[in-house]
XYZ file of C-alpha atoms in Angstrom:
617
model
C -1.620 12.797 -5.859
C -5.237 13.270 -6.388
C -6.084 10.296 -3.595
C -4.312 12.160 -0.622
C -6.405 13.963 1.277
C -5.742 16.763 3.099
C -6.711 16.037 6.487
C -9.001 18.237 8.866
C -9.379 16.256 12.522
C -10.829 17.596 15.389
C -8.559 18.604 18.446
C -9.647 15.472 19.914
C -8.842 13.173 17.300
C -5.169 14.595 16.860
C -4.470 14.348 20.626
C -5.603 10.859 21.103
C -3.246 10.260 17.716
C -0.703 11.631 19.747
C -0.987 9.939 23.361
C -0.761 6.153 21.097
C 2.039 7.336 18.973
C 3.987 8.636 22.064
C 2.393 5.658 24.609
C 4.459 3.240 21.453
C 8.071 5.574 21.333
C 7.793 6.316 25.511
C 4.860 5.400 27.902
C 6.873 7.550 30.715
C 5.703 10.415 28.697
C 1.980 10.224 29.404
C 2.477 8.691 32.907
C 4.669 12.043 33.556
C 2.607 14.192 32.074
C -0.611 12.489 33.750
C 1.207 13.276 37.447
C 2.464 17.061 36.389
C -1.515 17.394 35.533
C -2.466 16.343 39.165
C 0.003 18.023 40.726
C -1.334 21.010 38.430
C -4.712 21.104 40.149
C -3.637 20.490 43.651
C -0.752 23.561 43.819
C -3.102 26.568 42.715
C -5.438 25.314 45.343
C -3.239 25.251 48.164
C -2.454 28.645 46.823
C -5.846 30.467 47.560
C -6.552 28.500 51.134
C -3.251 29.191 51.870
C -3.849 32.874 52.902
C -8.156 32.236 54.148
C -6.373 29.662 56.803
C -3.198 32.038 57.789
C -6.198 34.915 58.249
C -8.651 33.183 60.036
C -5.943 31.284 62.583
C -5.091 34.592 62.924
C -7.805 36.093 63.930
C -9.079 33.183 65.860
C -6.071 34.170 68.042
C -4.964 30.354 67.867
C -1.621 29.014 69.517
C 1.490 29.328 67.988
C 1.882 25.717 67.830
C -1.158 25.206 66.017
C -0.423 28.105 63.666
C 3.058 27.024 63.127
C 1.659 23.267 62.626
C -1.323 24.145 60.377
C 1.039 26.583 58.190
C 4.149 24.604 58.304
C 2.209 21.212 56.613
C 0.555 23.182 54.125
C 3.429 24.974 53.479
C 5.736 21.687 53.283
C 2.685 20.532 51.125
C 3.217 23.012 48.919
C 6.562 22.861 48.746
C 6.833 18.750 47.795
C 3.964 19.539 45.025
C 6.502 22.357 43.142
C 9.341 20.043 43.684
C 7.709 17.351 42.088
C 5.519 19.157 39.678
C 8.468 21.033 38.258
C 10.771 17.592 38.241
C 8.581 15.978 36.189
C 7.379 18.607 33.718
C 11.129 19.057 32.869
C 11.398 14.958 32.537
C 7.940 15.239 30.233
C 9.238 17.790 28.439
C 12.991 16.368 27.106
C 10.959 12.862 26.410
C 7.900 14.310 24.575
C 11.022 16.966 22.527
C 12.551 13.594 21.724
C 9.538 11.804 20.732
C 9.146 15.088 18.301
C 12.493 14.952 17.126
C 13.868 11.151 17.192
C 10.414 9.217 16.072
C 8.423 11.407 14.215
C 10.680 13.184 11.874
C 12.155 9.631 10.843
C 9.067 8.272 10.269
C 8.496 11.541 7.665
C 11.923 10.787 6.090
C 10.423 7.087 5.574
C 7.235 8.639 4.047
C 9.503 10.133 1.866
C 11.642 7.328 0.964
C 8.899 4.674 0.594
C 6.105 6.104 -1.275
C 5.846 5.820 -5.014
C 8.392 7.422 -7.185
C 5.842 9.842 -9.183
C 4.770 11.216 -5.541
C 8.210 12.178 -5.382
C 8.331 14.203 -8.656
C 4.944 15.674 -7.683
C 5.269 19.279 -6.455
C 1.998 18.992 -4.334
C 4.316 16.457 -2.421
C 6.738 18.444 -1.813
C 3.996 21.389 -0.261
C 3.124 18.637 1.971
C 6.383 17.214 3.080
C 7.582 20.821 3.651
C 4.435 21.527 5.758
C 4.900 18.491 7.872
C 8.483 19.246 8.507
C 7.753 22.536 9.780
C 4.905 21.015 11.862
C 7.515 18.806 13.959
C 10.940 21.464 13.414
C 9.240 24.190 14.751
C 10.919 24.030 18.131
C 8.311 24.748 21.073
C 5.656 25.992 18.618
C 5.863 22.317 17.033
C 1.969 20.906 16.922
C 3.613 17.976 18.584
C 5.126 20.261 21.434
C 2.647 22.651 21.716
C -0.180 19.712 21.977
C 2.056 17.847 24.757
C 2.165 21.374 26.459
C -1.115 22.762 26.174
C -3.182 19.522 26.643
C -2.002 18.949 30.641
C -2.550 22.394 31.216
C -6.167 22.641 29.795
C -7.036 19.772 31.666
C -5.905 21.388 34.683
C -8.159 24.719 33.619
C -11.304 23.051 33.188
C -11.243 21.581 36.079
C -9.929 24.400 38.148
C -12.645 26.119 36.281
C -15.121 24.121 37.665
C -13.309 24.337 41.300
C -13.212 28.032 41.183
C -17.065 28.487 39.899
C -17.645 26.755 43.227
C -16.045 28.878 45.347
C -17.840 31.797 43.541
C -21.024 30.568 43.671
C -20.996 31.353 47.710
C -20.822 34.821 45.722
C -23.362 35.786 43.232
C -23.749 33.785 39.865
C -23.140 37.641 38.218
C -19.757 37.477 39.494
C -19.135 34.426 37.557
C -20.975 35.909 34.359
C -18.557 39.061 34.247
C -15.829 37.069 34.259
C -16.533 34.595 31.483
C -17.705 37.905 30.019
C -14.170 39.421 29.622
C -13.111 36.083 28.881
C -15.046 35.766 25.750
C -14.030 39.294 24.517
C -10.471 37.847 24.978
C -11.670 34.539 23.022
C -12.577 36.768 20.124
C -9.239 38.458 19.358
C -7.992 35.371 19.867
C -9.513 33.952 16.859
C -9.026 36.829 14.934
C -5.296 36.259 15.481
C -5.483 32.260 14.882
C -7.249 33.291 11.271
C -4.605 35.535 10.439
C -2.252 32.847 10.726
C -4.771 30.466 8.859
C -4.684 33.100 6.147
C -0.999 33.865 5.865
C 0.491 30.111 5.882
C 0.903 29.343 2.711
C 2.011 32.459 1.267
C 5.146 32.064 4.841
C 5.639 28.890 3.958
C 6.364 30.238 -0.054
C 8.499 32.893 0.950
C 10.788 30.770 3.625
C 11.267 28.168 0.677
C 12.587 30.996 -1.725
C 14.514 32.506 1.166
C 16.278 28.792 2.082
C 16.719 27.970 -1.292
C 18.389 31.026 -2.068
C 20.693 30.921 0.927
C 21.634 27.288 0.109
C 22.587 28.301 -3.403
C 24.650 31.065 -2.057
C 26.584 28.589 0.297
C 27.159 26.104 -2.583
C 30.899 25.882 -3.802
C 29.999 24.876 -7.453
C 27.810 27.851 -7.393
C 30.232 30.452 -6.255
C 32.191 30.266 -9.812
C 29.331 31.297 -11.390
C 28.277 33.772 -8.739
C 32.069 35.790 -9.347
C 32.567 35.041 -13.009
C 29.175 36.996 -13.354
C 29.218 39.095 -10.835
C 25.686 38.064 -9.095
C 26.430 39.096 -5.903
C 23.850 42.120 -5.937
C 21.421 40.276 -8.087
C 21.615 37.318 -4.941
C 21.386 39.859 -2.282
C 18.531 41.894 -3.698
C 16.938 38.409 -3.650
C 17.283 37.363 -0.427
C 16.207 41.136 0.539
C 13.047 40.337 -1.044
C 12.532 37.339 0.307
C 13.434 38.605 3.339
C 10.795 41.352 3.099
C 8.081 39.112 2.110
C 8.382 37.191 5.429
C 8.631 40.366 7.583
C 5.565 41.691 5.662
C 3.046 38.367 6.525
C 5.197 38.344 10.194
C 4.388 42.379 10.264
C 0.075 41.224 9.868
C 0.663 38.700 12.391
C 1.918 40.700 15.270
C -0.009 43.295 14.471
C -3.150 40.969 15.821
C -1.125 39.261 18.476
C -0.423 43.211 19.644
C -3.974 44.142 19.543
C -5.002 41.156 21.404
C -2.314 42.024 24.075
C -3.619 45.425 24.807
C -6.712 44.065 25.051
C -6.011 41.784 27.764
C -4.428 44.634 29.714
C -7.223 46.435 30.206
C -9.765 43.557 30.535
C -7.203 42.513 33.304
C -7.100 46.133 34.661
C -10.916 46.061 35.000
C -11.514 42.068 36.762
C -9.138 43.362 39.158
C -10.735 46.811 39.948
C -14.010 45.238 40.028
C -12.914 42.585 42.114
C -11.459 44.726 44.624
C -14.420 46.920 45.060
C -17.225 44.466 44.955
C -15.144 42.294 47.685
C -14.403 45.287 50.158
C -18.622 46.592 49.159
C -18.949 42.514 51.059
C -16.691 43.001 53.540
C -17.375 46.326 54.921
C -21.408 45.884 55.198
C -20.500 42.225 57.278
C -21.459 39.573 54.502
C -17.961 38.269 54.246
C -15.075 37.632 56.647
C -11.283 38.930 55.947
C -10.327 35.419 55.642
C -13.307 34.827 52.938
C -11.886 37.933 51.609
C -8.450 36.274 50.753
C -10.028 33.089 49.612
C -12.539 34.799 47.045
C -10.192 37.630 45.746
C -7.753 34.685 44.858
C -10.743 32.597 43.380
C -11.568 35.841 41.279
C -8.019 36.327 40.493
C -7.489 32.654 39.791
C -10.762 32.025 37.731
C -10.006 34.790 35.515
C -6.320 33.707 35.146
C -7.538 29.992 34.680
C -10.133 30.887 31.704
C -7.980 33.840 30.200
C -5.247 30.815 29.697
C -8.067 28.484 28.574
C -8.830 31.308 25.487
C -5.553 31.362 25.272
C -4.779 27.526 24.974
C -7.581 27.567 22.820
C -6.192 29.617 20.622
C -2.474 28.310 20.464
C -3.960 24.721 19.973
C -6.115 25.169 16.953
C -3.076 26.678 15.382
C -1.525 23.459 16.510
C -3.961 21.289 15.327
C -3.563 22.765 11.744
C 0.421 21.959 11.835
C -0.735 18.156 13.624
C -3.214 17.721 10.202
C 0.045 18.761 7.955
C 1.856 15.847 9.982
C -0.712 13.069 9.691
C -1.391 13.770 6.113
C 1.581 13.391 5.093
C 1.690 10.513 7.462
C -0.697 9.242 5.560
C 0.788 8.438 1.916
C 0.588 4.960 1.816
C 4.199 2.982 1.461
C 4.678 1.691 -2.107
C 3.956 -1.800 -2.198
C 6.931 -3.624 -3.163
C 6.025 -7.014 -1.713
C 2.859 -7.732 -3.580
C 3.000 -10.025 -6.814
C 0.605 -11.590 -9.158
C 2.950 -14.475 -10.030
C 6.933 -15.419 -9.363
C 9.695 -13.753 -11.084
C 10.543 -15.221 -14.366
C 13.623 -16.917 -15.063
C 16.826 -14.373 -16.141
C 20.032 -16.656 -15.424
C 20.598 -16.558 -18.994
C 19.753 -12.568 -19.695
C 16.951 -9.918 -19.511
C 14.394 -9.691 -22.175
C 12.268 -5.921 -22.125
C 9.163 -5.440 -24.485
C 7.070 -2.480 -25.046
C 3.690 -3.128 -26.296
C 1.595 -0.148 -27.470
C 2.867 1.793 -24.438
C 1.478 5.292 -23.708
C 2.258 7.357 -20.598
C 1.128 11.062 -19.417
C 1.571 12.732 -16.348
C -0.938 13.298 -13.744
C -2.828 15.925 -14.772
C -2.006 16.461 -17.919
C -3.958 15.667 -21.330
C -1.037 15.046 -23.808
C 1.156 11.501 -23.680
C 4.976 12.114 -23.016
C 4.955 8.190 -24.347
C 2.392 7.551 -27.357
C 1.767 3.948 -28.590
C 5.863 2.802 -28.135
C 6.138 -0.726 -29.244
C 9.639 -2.298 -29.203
C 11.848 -5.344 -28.249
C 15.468 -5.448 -26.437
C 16.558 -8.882 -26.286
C 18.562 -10.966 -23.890
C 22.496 -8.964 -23.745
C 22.007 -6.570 -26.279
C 23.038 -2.850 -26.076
C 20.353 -0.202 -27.080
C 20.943 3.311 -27.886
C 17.866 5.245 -27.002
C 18.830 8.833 -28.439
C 16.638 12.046 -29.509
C 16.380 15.553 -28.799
C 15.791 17.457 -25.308
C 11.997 16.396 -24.546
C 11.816 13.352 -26.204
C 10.507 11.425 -23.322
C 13.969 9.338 -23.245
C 13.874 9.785 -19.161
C 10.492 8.964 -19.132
C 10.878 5.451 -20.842
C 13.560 4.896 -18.822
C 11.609 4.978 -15.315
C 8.503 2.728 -17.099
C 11.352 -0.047 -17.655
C 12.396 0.391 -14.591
C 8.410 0.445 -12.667
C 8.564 3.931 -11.522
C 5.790 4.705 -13.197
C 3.253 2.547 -14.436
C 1.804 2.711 -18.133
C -1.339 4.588 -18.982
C -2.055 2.078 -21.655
C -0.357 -1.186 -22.760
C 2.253 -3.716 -21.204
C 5.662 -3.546 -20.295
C 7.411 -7.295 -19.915
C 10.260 -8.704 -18.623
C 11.012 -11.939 -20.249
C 7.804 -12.075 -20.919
C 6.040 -11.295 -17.591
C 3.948 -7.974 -17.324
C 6.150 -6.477 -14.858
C 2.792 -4.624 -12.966
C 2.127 -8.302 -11.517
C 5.845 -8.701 -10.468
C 6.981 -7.288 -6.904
C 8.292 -3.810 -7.464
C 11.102 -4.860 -5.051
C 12.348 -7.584 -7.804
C 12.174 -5.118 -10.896
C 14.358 -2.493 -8.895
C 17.384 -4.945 -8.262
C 17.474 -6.198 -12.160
C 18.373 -2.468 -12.652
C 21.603 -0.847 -12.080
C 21.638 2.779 -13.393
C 23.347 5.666 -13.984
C 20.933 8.925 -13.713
C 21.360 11.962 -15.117
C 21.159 13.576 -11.250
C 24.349 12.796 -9.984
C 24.093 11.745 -6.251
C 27.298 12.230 -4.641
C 26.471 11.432 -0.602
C 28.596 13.108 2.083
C 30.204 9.954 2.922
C 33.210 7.648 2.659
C 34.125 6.562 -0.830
C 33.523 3.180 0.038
C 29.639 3.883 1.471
C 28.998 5.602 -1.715
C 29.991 3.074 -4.205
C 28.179 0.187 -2.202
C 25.483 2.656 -0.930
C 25.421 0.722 2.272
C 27.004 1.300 5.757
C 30.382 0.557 6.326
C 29.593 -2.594 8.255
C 27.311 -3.907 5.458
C 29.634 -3.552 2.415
C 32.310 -5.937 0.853
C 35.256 -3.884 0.607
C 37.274 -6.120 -1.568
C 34.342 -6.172 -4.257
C 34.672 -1.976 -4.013
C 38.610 -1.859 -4.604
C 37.490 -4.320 -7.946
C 34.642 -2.165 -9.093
C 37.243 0.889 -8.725
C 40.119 -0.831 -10.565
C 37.316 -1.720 -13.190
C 36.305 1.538 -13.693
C 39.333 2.995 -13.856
C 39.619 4.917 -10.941
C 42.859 3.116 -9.051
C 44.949 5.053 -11.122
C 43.272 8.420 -10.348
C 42.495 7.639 -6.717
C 46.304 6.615 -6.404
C 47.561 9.679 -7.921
C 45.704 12.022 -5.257
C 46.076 9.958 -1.938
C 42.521 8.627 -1.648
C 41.626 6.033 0.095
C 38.072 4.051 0.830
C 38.067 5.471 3.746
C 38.394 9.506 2.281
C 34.582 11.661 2.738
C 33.240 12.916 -0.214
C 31.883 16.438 -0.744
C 32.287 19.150 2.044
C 29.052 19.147 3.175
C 29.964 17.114 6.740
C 33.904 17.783 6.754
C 36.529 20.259 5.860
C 38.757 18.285 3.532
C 36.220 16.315 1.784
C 37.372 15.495 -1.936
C 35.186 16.537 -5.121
C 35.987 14.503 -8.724
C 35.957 15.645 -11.568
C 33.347 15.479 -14.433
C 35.445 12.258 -16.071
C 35.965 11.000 -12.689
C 32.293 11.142 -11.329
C 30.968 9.223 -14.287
C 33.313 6.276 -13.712
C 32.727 6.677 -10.036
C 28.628 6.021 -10.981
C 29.807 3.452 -13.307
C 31.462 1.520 -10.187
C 28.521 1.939 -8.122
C 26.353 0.458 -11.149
C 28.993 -2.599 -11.124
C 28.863 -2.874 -7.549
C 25.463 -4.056 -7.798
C 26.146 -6.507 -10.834
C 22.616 -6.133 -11.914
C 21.545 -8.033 -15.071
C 20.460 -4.292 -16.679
C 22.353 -1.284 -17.097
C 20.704 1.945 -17.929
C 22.826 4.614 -18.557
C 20.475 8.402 -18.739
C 22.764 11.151 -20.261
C 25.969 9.872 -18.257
C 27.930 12.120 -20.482
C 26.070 14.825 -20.918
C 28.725 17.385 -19.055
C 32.133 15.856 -20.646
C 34.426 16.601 -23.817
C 34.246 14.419 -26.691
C 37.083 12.318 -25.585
C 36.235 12.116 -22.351
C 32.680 10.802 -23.224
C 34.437 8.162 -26.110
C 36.818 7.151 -23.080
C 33.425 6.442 -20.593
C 31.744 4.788 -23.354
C 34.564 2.405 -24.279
C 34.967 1.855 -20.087
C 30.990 0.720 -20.392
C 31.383 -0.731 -23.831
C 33.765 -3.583 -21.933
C 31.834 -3.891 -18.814
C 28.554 -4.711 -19.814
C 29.334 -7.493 -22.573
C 27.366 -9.845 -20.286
C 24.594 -7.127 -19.713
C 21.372 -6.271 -21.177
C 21.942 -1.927 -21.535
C 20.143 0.808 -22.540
C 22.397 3.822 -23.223
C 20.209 7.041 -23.125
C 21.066 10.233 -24.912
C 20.489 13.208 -27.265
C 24.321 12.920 -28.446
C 25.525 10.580 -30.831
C 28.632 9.291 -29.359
C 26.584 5.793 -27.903
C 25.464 4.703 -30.735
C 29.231 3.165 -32.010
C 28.703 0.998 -29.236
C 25.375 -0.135 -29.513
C 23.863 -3.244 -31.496
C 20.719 -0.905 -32.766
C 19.483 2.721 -32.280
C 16.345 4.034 -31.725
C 15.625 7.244 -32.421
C 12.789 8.890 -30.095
C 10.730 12.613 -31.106
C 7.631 13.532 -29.059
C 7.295 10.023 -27.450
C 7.132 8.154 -30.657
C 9.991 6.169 -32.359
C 10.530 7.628 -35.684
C 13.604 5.817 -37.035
C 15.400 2.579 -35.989
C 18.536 0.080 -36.979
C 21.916 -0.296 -36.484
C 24.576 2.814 -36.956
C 25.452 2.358 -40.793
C 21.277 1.454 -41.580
C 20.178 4.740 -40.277
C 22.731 6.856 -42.201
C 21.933 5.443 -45.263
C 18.009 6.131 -44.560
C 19.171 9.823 -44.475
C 16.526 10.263 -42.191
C 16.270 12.508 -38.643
C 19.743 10.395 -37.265
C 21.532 10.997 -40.115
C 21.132 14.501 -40.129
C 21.804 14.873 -36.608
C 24.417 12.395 -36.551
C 26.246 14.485 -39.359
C 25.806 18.041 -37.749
C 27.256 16.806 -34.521
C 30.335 15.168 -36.318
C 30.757 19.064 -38.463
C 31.359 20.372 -34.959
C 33.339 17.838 -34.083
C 35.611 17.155 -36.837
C 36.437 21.062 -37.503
C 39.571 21.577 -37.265
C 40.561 25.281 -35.475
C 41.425 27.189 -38.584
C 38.207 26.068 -40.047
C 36.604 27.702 -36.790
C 38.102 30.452 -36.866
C 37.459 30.964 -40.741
C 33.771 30.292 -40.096
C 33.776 32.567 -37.130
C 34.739 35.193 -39.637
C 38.476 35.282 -38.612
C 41.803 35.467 -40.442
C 43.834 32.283 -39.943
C 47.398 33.331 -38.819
C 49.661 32.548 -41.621
């Protein structure tokens, strides 16, 4: 992923980002927030004339009348501004939360979705995905949230600032110096915290993904066997304690500055207000100043040093922001894979699929040594391959170059003759139906996760065929499910789990639901007995007679099935032929081949004689 960038925008640049992306979800959003702004500058105002006018009607001895009118509109003033200041900050808020939650965290799960495969597999991808989650599932402390927030409310500062500095200027300018002063002192602790944070993020974000992944292990069902059988309970725990610790530890640093910075402000607040009080009664004993300038400036001093104290403050909380809005936009930023582009039209396949290597060769980013090396071979139109080897092979990876997952480092893969880099991606993926060795069971009905589509976009007569095809009627029939049963217990309480025999001819019906022209099959039997992988090999045996299929593995069993082999070590082919050609090479397949069957064909005396037992007579 060497072409993303990780970005660093100014404050600026993220919030006008932000005002477009939320003017496209919700325009009320900014037009609330615009008003609650306003309505910002006007209230703190009325709030330090306020007392100056009660005071000086006061002492102007004016009628009660004019005392009662004067107060009673300002107050009613007053009164409509909070009403409609605090009704449309609460409005602001729940639409800006649901622009955070609704639009932006489904256009991450698109990222996600629609970039290329090998970003997926990256693990830089997944730093960046995780950091951009947390950036918009973060709750208050969001970026989004915090910049919808903060940026209202610094408007409102700087130009109360500038209101305030006014006032104060009837003062002396050194008034206004000691108070930016303190302000500045507060500034620097401020930053000191922010850096902390800065400093500390990656190694948080480390320890909350051991921590999470721990605790979803722990709440797995097909990990609780394992977790009694062996008795991990203490090993788990002392985990999660660590984990656990590791987070309080970089939490620990963090409130240690946010304390420090605290006790800071105390006393810087302590001393504005002591000064303010003496240096305004100094004024108003010696004459300079009236008792109704006296409420109006302490408020100004009170306000200007609340109004730039928050303004350090904002500062502070918004570059910490703006980090968490660069995690967003960067990820953001992966580009879509483009499945739409195409050098020239799909070739014609109505009579079968034709798939050449030609002096193929494939590493992964970063690294200097080809999983692939120099592959050259030909499956024609309907034939069955078996693609077999040993752990590491590079099986897998020649499986996702056929399919244009990943795209050659040197030489040309073609379909029916057609480099399939100047095909659109989106036409490669549906000649493909496949069975991976990940199974992907969804929390859904049976029927969604055959057809992988919603209920309303799925042919439910083709699913009951696919089922009876695979072989499942009988098994579904015998437990009481139904298209309409969940899977997995992940969303519901009686959600039904298959077994190992069952799941593979579950995938094999969702590979036959698609009636693609290719089957690849990637270790579907890795996890089964012998007879229950021959039994899944004869089920794919009979439905792909009309196929083009690649069957995948490092056992043997495919190979009966299969109209050649080709036998795959360290991303060359060493060996291929049919079945009875490689045996009598006596080469790497025959060995293998003949070291499996041992195991198989012992019978259990001859186990337990070659486990060093005596049979029972």
């Amino acid at each position: 992923m060497e072409e993303i960038r990780q970005r660093n925008d100014s404050i600026v640049s993220n919030a006008w980002f932000l005002a477009k992306e939320s003017w496209r979800w919700d325009k009320r959003i900014l037009l609330f927030l615009a008003v609650t702004t306003l309505t910002g500058i006007a209230l703190p105002l009325f709030g330090i004339y306020l007392p100056k006018v009660a005071v000086d009607l006061l002492l102007q001895k004016a009628e009660t009348a004019r005392v009662l009118q004067v107060l009673g509109s300002m107050v009613g003033g007053v009164l409509i501004l909070q009403g409609l200041h605090g009704y449309l900050s609460k409005r602001a808020y729940f639409h800006h939360n649901e622009c955070r939650n609704t639009f932006f965290v489904q256009r991450l799960f698109l990222v996600s979705l629609q970039c290329k495969y090998s970003y997926a597999e990256d693990g830089e991808f997944y730093k960046l995905y995780r950091r951009a989650i947390n950036s918009v599932r973060s709750g208050d402390e969001s970026g989004t949230s915090v910049f919808f927030d903060l940026i209202p409310q610094m408007i409102t500062g700087a130009a109360c600032f500038f209101l305030y500095s006014g006032i104060l200027s009837r003062l002396h300018f050194l008034v206004i110096v000691f108070l930016l002063a303190t302000s500045l002192v507060t500034y620097f602790f401020r930053r000191r915290e922010n850096a902390c944070y800065e400093r500390t993020r990656d190694d948080y974000a480390l320890a909350e993904k051991r921590l999470y992944y721990t605790i979803g292990e722990c709440g797995d069902s097909r990990t609780g066997k394992d977790v009694r059988v062996y008795n991990m309970k203490g090993w788990l725990t002392r985990q999660i304690q660590r984990f656990q610790a590791e987070e309080r530890e970089i939490l620990k640093t963090r409130r240690r500055k946010e304390y420090e910075t605290h006790l800071v402000n105390c006393w810087l607040n302590f001393l504005r207000d002591g000064f303010a009080y003496a240096y305004l009664i100094v004024q108003t004993v010696q004459g300079k100043i009236g008792m109704g300038d006296f409420m109006l400036f302490f408020g100004a001093i009170t306000g200007f040093s609340i109004w730039v104290t928050g303004l350090v403050d904002q500062m502070s909380r918004i570059k910490t922001a703006n980090v968490k809005m660069n995690d967003l936009r960067t990820f953001l930023d992966i580009p879509a894979e483009d499945t739409e582009s195409a050098e020239c039209g799909m070739p014609d396949i109505s009579d079968g699929v034709e798939i050449e290597f030609e002096h193929v060769s494939f590493a992964y980013p970063g690294s200097e040594k080809d999983v692939i090396s120099d592959l050259s071979f030909r499956i024609g139109k309907r034939e069955h391959v078996a693609l077999v080897g040993l752990n590491g092979a590079g099986k897998s990876t020649l499986l996702k170059l056929m399919m244009g997952m990943y795209e050659p480092s040197k030489g040309t893969i073609r379909l029916n003759g057609v480099d399939i880099t100047k095909l659109k991606k989106r036409d490669v993926y549906r000649l493909y139906s496949a069975v991976f060795q990940e199974t992907m069971i969804l929390p859904a009905m049976i029927d969604e996760n055959i057809a992988l589509r919603p209920k309303r976009c799925l042919d439910r007569d083709r699913v009951e065929e696919v089922i009876r095809l695979s072989g499942l009627d009988a098994d579904f029939a015998r437990r009481n499910i139904t298209l309409d049963s969940y899977m997995t217990d992940r969303l519901v309480e009686d959600g039904i789990y298959l077994s190992g025999g069952q799941e593979q001819k579950f995938l094999l019906a969702r590979a036959l639901y698609k009636d693609a022209p290719v089957l690849l099959l990637d270790e579907p039997t890795a996890a089964l007995d012998p007879l229950a992988e021959q039994e899944v090999y004869e089920s794919y045996q009979k439905l792909c007679r009309n196929r083009t299929a690649l069957f995948i593995s490092h056992r043997l069993a495919s190979t009966q099935f299969s109209d050649w082999i080709m036998f795959l070590q360290d991303g060359k082919i060493i060996e291929q032929g049919n079945h009875e050609e490689l045996l009598a090479a006596g080469g790497e397949y025959a060995r293998l081949y003949e070291l499996q069957s041992y195991y198989y064909n012992l019978e259990e005396g001859q186990v337990r004689e070659e486990a060093g037992y005596e049979c029972e007579q």
